[in-house]
mmCIF file of C-alpha atoms in Angstrom:
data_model
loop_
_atom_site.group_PDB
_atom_site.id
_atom_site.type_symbol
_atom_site.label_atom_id
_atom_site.label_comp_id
_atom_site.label_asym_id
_atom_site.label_seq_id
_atom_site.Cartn_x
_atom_site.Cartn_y
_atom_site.Cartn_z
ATOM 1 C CA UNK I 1 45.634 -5.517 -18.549
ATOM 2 C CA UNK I 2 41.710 -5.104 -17.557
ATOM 3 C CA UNK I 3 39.423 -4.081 -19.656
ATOM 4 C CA UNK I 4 37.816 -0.300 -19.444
ATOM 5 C CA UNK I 5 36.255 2.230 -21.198
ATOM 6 C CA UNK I 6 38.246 5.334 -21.848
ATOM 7 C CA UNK I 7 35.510 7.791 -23.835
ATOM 8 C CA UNK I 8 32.083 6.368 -22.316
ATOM 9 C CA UNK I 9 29.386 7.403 -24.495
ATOM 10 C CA UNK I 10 27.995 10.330 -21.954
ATOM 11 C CA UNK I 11 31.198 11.726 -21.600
ATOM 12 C CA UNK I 12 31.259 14.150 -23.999
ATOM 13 C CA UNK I 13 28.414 16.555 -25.363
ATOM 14 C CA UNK I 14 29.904 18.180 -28.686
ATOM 15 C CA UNK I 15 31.884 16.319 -31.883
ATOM 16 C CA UNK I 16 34.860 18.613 -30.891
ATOM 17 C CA UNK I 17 35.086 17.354 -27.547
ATOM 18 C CA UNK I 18 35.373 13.844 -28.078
ATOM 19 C CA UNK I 19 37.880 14.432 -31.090
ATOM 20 C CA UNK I 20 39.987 16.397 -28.808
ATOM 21 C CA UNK I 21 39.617 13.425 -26.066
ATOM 22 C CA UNK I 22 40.249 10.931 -29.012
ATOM 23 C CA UNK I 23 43.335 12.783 -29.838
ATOM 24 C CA UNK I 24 44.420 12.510 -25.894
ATOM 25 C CA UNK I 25 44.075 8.981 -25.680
ATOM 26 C CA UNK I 26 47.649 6.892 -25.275
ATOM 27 C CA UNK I 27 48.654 3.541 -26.019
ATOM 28 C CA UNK I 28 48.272 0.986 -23.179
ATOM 29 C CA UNK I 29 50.034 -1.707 -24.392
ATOM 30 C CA UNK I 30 49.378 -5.095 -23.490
ATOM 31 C CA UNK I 31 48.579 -8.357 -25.615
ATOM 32 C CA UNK I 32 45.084 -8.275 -27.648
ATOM 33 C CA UNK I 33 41.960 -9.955 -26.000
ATOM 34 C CA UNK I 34 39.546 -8.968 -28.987
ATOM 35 C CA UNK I 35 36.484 -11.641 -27.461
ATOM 36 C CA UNK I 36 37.239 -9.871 -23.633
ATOM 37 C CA UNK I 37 36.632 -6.436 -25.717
ATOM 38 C CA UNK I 38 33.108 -7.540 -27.179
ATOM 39 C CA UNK I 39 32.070 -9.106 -24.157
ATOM 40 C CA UNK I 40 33.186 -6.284 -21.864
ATOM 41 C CA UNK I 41 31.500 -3.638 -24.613
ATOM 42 C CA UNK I 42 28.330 -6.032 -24.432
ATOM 43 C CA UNK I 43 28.000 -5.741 -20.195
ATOM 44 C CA UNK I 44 28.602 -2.311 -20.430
ATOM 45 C CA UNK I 45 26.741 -0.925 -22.910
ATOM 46 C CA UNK I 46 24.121 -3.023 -24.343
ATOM 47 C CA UNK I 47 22.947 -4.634 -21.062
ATOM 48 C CA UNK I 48 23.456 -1.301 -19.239
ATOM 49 C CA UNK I 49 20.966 0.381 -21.375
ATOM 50 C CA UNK I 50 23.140 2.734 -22.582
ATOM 51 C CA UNK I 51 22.197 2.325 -26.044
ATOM 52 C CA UNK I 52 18.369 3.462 -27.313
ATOM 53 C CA UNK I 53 16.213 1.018 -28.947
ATOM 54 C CA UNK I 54 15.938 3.200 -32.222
ATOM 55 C CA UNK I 55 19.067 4.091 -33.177
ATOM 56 C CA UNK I 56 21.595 1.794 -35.152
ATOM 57 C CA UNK I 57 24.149 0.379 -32.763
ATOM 58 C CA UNK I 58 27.653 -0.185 -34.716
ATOM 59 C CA UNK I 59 30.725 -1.300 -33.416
ATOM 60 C CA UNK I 60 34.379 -0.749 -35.436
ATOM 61 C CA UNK I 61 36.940 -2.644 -34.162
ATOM 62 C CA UNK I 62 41.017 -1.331 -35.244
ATOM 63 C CA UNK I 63 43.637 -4.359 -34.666
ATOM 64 C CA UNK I 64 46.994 -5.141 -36.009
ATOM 65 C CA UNK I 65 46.885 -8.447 -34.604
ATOM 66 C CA UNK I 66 45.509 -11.857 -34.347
ATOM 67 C CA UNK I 67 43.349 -11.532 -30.929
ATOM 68 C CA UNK I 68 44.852 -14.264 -28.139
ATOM 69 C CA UNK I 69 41.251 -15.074 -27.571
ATOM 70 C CA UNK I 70 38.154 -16.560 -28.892
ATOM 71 C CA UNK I 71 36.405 -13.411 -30.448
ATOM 72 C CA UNK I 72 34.096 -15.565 -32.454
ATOM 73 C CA UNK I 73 31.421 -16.192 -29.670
ATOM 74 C CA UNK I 74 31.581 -12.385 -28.353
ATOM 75 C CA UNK I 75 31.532 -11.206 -31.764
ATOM 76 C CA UNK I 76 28.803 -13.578 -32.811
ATOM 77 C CA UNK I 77 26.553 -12.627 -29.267
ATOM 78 C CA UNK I 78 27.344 -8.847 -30.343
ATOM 79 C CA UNK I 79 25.405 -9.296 -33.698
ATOM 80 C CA UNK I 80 22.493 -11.359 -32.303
ATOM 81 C CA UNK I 81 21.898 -8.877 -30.269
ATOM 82 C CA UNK I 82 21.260 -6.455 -33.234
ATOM 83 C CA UNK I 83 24.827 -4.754 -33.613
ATOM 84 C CA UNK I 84 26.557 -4.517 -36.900
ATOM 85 C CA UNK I 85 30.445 -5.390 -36.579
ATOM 86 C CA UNK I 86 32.978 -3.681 -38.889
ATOM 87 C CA UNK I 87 36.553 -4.795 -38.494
ATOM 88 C CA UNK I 88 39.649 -3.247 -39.357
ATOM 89 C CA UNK I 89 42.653 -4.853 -40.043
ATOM 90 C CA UNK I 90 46.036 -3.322 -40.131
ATOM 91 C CA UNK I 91 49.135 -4.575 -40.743
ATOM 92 C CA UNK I 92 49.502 -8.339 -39.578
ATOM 93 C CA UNK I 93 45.661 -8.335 -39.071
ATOM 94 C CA UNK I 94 44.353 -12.261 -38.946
ATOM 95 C CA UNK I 95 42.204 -11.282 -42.323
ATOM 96 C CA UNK I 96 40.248 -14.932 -41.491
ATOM 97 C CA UNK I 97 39.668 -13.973 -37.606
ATOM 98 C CA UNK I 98 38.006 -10.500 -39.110
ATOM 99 C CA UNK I 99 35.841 -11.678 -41.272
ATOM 100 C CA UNK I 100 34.618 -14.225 -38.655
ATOM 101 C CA UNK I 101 33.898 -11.307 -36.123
ATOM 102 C CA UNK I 102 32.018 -8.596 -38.714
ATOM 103 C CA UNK I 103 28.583 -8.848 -39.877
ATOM 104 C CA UNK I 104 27.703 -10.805 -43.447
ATOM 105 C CA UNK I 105 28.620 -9.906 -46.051
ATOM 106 C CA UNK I 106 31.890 -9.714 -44.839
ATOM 107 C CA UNK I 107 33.301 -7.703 -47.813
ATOM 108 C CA UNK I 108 31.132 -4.985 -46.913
ATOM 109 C CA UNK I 109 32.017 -5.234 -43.147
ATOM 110 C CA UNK I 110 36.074 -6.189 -42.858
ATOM 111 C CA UNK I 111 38.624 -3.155 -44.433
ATOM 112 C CA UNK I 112 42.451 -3.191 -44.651
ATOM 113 C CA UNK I 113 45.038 -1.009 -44.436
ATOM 114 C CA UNK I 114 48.798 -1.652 -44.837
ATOM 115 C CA UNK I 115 49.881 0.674 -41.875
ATOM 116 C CA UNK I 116 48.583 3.368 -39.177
ATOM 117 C CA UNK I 117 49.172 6.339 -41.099
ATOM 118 C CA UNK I 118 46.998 4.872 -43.783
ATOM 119 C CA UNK I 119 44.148 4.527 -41.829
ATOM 120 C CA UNK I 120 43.191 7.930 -43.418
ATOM 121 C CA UNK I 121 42.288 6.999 -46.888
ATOM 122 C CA UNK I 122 39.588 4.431 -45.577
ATOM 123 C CA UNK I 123 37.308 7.000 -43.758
ATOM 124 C CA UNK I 124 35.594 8.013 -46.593
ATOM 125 C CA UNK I 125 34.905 4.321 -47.528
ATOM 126 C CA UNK I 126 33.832 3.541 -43.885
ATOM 127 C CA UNK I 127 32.168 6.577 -43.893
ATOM 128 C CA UNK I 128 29.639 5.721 -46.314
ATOM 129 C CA UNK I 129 28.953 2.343 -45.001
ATOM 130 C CA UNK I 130 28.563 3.506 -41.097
ATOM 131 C CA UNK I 131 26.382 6.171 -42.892
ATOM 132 C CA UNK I 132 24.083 3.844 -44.848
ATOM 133 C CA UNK I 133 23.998 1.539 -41.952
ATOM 134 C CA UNK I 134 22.784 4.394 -39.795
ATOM 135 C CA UNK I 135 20.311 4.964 -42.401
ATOM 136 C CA UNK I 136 18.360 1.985 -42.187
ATOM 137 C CA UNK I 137 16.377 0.633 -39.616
ATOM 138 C CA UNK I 138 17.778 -0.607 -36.180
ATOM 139 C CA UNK I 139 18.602 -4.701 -36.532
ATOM 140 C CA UNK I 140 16.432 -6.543 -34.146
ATOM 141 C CA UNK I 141 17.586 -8.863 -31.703
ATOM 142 C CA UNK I 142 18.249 -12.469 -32.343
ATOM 143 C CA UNK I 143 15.003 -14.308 -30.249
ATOM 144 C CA UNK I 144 16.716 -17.382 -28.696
ATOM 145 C CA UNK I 145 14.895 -20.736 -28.455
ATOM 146 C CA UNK I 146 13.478 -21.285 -24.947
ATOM 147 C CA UNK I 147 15.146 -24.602 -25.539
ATOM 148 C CA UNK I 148 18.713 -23.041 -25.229
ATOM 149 C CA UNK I 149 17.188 -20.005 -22.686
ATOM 150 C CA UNK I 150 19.833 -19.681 -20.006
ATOM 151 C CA UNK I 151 19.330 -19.249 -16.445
ATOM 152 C CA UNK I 152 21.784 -17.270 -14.105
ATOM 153 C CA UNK I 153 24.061 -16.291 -11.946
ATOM 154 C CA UNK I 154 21.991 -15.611 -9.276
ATOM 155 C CA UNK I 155 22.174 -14.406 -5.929
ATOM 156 C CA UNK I 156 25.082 -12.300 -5.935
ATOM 157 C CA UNK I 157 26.023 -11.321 -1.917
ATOM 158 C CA UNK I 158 28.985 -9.229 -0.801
ATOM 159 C CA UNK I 159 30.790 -11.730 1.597
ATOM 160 C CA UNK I 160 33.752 -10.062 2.644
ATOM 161 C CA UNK I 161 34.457 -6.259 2.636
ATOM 162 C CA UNK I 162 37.805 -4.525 3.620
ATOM 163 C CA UNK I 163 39.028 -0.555 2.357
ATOM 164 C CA UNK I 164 40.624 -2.048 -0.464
ATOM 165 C CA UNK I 165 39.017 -5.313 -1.515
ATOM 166 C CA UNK I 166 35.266 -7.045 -1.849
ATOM 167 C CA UNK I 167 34.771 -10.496 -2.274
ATOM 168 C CA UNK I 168 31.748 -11.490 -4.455
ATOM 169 C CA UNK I 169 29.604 -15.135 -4.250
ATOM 170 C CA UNK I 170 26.518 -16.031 -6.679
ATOM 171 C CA UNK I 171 24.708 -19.253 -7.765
ATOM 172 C CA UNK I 172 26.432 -20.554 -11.015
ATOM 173 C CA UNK I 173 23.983 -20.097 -14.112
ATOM 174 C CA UNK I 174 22.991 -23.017 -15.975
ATOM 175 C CA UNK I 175 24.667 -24.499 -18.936
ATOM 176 C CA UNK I 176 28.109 -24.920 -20.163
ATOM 177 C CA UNK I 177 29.589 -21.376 -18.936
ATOM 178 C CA UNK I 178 32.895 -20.743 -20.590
ATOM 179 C CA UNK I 179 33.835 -17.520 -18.807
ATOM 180 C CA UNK I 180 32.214 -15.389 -16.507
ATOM 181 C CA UNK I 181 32.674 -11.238 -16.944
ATOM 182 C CA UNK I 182 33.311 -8.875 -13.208
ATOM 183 C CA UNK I 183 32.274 -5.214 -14.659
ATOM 184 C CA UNK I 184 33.569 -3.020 -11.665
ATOM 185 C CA UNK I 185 32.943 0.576 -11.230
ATOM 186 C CA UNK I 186 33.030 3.117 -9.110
ATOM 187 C CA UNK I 187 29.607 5.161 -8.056
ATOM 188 C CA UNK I 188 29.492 8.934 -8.976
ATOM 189 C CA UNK I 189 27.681 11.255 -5.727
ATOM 190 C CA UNK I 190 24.268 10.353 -7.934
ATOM 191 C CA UNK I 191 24.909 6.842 -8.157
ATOM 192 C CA UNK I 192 25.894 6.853 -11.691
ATOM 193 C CA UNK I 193 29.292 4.205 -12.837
ATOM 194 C CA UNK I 194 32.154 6.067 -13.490
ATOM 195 C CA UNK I 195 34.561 6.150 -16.125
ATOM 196 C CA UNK I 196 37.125 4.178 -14.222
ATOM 197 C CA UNK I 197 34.895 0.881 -14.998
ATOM 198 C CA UNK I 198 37.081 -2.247 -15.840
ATOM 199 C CA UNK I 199 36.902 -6.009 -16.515
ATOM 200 C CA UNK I 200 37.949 -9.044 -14.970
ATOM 201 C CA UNK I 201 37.298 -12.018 -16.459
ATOM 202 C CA UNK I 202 36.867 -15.070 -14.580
ATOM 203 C CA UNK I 203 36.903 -19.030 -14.891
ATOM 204 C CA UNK I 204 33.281 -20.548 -15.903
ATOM 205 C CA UNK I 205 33.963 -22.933 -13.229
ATOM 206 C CA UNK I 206 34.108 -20.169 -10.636
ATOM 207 C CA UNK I 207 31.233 -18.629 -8.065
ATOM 208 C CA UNK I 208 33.283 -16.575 -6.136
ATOM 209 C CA UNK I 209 35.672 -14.015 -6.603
ATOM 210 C CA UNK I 210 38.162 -11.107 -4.631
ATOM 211 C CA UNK I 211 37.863 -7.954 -6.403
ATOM 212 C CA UNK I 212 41.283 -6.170 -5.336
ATOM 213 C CA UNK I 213 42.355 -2.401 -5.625
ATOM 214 C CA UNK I 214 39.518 -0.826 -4.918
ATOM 215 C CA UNK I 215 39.225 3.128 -3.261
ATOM 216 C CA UNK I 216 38.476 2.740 0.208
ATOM 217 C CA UNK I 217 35.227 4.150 1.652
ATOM 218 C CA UNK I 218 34.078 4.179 -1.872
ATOM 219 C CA UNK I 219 30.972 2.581 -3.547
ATOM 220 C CA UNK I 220 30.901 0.181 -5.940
ATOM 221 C CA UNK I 221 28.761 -1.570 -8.910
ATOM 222 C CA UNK I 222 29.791 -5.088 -9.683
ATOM 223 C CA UNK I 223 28.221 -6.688 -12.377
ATOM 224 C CA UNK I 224 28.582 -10.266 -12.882
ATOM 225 C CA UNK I 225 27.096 -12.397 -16.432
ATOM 226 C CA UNK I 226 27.708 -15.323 -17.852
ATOM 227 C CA UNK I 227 29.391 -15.923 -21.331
ATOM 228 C CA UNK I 228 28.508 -18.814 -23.372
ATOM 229 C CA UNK I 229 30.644 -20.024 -27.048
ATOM 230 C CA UNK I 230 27.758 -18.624 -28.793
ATOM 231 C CA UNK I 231 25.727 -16.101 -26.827
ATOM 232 C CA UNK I 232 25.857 -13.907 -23.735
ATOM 233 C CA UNK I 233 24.034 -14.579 -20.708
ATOM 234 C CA UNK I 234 22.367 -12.847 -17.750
ATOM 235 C CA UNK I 235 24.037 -10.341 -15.682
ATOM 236 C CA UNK I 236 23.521 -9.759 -12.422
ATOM 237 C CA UNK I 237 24.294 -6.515 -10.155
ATOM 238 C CA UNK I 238 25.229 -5.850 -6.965
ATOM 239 C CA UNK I 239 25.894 -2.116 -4.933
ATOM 240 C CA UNK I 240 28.564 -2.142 -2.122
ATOM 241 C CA UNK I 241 30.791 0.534 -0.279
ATOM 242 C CA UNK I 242 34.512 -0.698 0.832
ATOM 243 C CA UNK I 243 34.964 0.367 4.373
ATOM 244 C CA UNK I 244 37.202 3.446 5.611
ATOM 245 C CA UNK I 245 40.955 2.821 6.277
ATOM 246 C CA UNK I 246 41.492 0.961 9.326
ATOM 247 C CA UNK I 247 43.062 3.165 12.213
ATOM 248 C CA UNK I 248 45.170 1.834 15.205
ATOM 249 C CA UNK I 249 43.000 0.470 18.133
ATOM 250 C CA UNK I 250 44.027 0.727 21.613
ATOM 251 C CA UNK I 251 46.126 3.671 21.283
ATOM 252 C CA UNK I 252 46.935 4.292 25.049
ATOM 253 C CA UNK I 253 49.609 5.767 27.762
ATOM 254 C CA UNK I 254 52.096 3.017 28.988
ATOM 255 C CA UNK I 255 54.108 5.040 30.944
ATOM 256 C CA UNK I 256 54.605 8.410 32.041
ATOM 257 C CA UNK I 257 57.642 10.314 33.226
ATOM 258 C CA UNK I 258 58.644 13.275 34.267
ATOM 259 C CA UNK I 259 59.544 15.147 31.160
ATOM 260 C CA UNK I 260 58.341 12.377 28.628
ATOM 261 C CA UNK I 261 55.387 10.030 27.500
ATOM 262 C CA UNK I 262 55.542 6.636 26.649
ATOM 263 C CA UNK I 263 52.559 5.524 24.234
ATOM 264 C CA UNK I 264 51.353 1.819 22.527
ATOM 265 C CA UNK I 265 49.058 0.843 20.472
ATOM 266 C CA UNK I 266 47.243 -2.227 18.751
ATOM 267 C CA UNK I 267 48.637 -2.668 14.825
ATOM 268 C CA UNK I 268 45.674 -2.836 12.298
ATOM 269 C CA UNK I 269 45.592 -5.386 9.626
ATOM 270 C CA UNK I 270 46.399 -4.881 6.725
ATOM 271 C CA UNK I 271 49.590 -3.568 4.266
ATOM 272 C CA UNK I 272 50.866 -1.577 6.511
ATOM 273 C CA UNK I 273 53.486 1.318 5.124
ATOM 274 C CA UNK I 274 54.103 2.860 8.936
ATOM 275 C CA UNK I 275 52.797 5.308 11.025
ATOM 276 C CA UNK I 276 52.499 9.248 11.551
ATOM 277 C CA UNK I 277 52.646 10.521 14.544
ATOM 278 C CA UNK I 278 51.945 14.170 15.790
ATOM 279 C CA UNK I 279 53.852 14.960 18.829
ATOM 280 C CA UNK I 280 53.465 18.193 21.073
ATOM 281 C CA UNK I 281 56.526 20.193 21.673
ATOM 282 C CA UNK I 282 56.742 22.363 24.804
ATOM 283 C CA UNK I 283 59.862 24.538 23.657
ATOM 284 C CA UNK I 284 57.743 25.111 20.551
ATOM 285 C CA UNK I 285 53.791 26.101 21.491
ATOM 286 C CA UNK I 286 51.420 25.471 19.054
ATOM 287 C CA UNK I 287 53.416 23.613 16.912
ATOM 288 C CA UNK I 288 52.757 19.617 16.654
ATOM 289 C CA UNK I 289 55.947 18.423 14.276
ATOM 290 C CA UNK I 290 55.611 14.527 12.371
ATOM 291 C CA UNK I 291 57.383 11.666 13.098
ATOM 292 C CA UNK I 292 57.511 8.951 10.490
ATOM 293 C CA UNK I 293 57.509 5.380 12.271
ATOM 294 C CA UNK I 294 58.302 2.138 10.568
ATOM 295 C CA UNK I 295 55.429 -0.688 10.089
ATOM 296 C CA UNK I 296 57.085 -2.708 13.075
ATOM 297 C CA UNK I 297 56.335 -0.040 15.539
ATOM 298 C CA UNK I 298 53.785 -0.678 18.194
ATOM 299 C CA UNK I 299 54.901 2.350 20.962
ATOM 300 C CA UNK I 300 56.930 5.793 21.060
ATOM 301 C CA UNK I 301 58.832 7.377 23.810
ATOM 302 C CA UNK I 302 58.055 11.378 23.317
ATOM 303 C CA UNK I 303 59.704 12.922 24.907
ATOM 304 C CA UNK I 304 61.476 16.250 25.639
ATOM 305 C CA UNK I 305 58.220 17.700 27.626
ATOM 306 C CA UNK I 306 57.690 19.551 30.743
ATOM 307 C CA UNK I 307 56.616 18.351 34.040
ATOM 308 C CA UNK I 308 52.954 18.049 34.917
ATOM 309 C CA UNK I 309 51.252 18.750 31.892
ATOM 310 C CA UNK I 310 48.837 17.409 29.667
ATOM 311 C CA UNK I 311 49.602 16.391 26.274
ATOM 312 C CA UNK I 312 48.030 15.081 23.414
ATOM 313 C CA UNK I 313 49.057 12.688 21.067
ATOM 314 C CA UNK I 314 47.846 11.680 17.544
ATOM 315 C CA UNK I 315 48.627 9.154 15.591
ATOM 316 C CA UNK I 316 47.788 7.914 11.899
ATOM 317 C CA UNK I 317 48.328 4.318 10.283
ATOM 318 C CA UNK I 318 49.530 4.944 6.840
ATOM 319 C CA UNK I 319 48.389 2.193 4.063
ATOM 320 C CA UNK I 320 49.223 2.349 0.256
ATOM 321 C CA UNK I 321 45.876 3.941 -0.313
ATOM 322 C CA UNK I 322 46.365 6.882 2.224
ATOM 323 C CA UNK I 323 46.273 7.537 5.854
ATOM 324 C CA UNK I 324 43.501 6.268 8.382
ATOM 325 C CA UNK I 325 41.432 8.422 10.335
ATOM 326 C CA UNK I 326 44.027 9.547 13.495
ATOM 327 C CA UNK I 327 43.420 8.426 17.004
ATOM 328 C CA UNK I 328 44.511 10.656 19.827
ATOM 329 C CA UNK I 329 45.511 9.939 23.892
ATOM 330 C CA UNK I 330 45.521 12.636 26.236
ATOM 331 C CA UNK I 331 48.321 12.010 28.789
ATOM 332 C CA UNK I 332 50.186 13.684 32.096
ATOM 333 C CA UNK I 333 53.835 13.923 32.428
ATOM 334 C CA UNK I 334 54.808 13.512 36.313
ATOM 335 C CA UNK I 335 55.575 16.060 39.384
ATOM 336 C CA UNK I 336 58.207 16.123 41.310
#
């Protein structure tokens, strides 16, 4: 399952409303990628410049399990970069793996709880040490050596665009890159990402990649950065628009009759469900009923029309993600 956001930090405006949203949220399921999480928080938020410069940025991660993958490095890039990591463990919690991931001194940073409903009785423990954390001054960034300063990816290009799919290129960074982090988002009418952002996290050995399910004739952020064992790297963004749904192409007359209409057309590429077609009834005027055609169809007899008159005929190709634009023919039966 892909990493996303579900409360973004903007959403909400009063403490009410994001307790309320809190409330609405619903378990995803899924196995636990705790080092995905930081990394994905780290793109999003911290290099986004999302979070201000003077005020304490805290993170509090809740798990009941031992993560599946390496959350040291995340967790560890997550603190040098000023943020102080409390961890929660509840029931079969990997008590080692937490205090690993928080901030020294661990006893003041990891907190247990023997189930869920008991989560309760630590808030006004946690409370007090988010509180006093809060209180003090913002923890600087970790300065990096110039000897271990990273450089990369670069050049990000969109190579291939279709209504549903992008594919991405860049310019591997430098150094031993164990994993590489897609950020994908959606672009609000002000050009703002939207809260459907997710992750995809790629091979470090990889400089391309086919970002899949996307909206068509929507715009898109992808962010790509590189993540290290011990630190996060540079991140790189690119702005592209999927194109509309594809329509049919040489929609056209292939024979006419007397009282009918025989019409073809060029399939589009793509996942095809069928077609829609809107066909003009002359017993019925005005009306323009639907036909549902199957994905193998490449022409229609319509018939059931008068002689020597002009009809129009639409049709739409019909995808998973909606139907295409429609293309219309104007055609003539025959005169006796």
């Amino acid at each position: 399952m892909a990493t996303r956001i579900s409360i973004g930090l903007t959403d909400h405006i009063t403490i009410e409303d994001v307790l309320v949203a809190i409330r609405d949220l619903s378990f995803k399921g899924g196995h636990g990628r705790t080092g995905d999480a930081f990394a994905f928080l780290a793109d999003a938020t911290i290099h986004a410049g999302m979070w201000r410069e003077d005020a304490a940025k805290v993170v509090i991660l809740i798990t009941d399990g031992k993560s599946l993958d390496s959350a040291d490095g995340p967790a560890g890039a997550l603190r040098d970069q000023g943020v102080t990591v409390f961890a929660v463990g509840v029931r079969n919690a990997d008590r080692s793996q937490l205090g690993r991931i928080a901030s020294d001194p661990a006893e003041e940073h990891v907190l247990d709880a023997e189930d869920f409903h008991l989560l309760g009785s630590l808030s006004a423990k946690l409370s007090r040490r988010l509180c006093f954390t809060a209180s003090e001054p913002p923890r600087p960034a970790k300065q990096t050596a110039s000897a271990e300063k990273i450089i990369g990816p670069r050049d990000l290009t969109i190579s291939e665009q279709s209504h549903s799919s992008v594919r991405l290129s860049w310019t591997p960074a430098t150094g031993k890159v164990t994993s590489y982090n897609l950020l994908v988002g959606s672009l609000s009418a002000t050009g703002q990402v939207t809260a459907d952002q997710r992750q995809v996290v790629l091979d470090g050995t990889k400089s391309t990649a086919l970002v899949t399910d996307l909206k068509p004739d929507t715009e898109y952020s992808f962010t790509v950065s590189a993540l290290y064992a011990d630190l996060l790297g540079e991140r790189m963004t690119i702005k592209g628009r999927t194109t509309p749904i594809p329509p049919v192409t040489n929609f056209r007359v292939i024979e006419e009759g007397l009282y009918s209409l025989k019409v073809g057309w060029t399939p589009p590429l793509g996942k095809l469900e069928g077609y829609k077609i809107y066909i003009p009834r002359s017993n019925r005027p005005g009306m323009t009923p639907e036909m549902i055609l199957g994905r193998e169809a490449s022409s229609y007899v319509v018939e059931n029309l008068q002689e020597d008159r002009d009809y129009t005929v639409s049709l739409y190709a019909v995808y998973p993600e909606g139907p295409s634009q429609p293309v219309s023919i104007t055609g003539r039966t025959c005169r006796t």
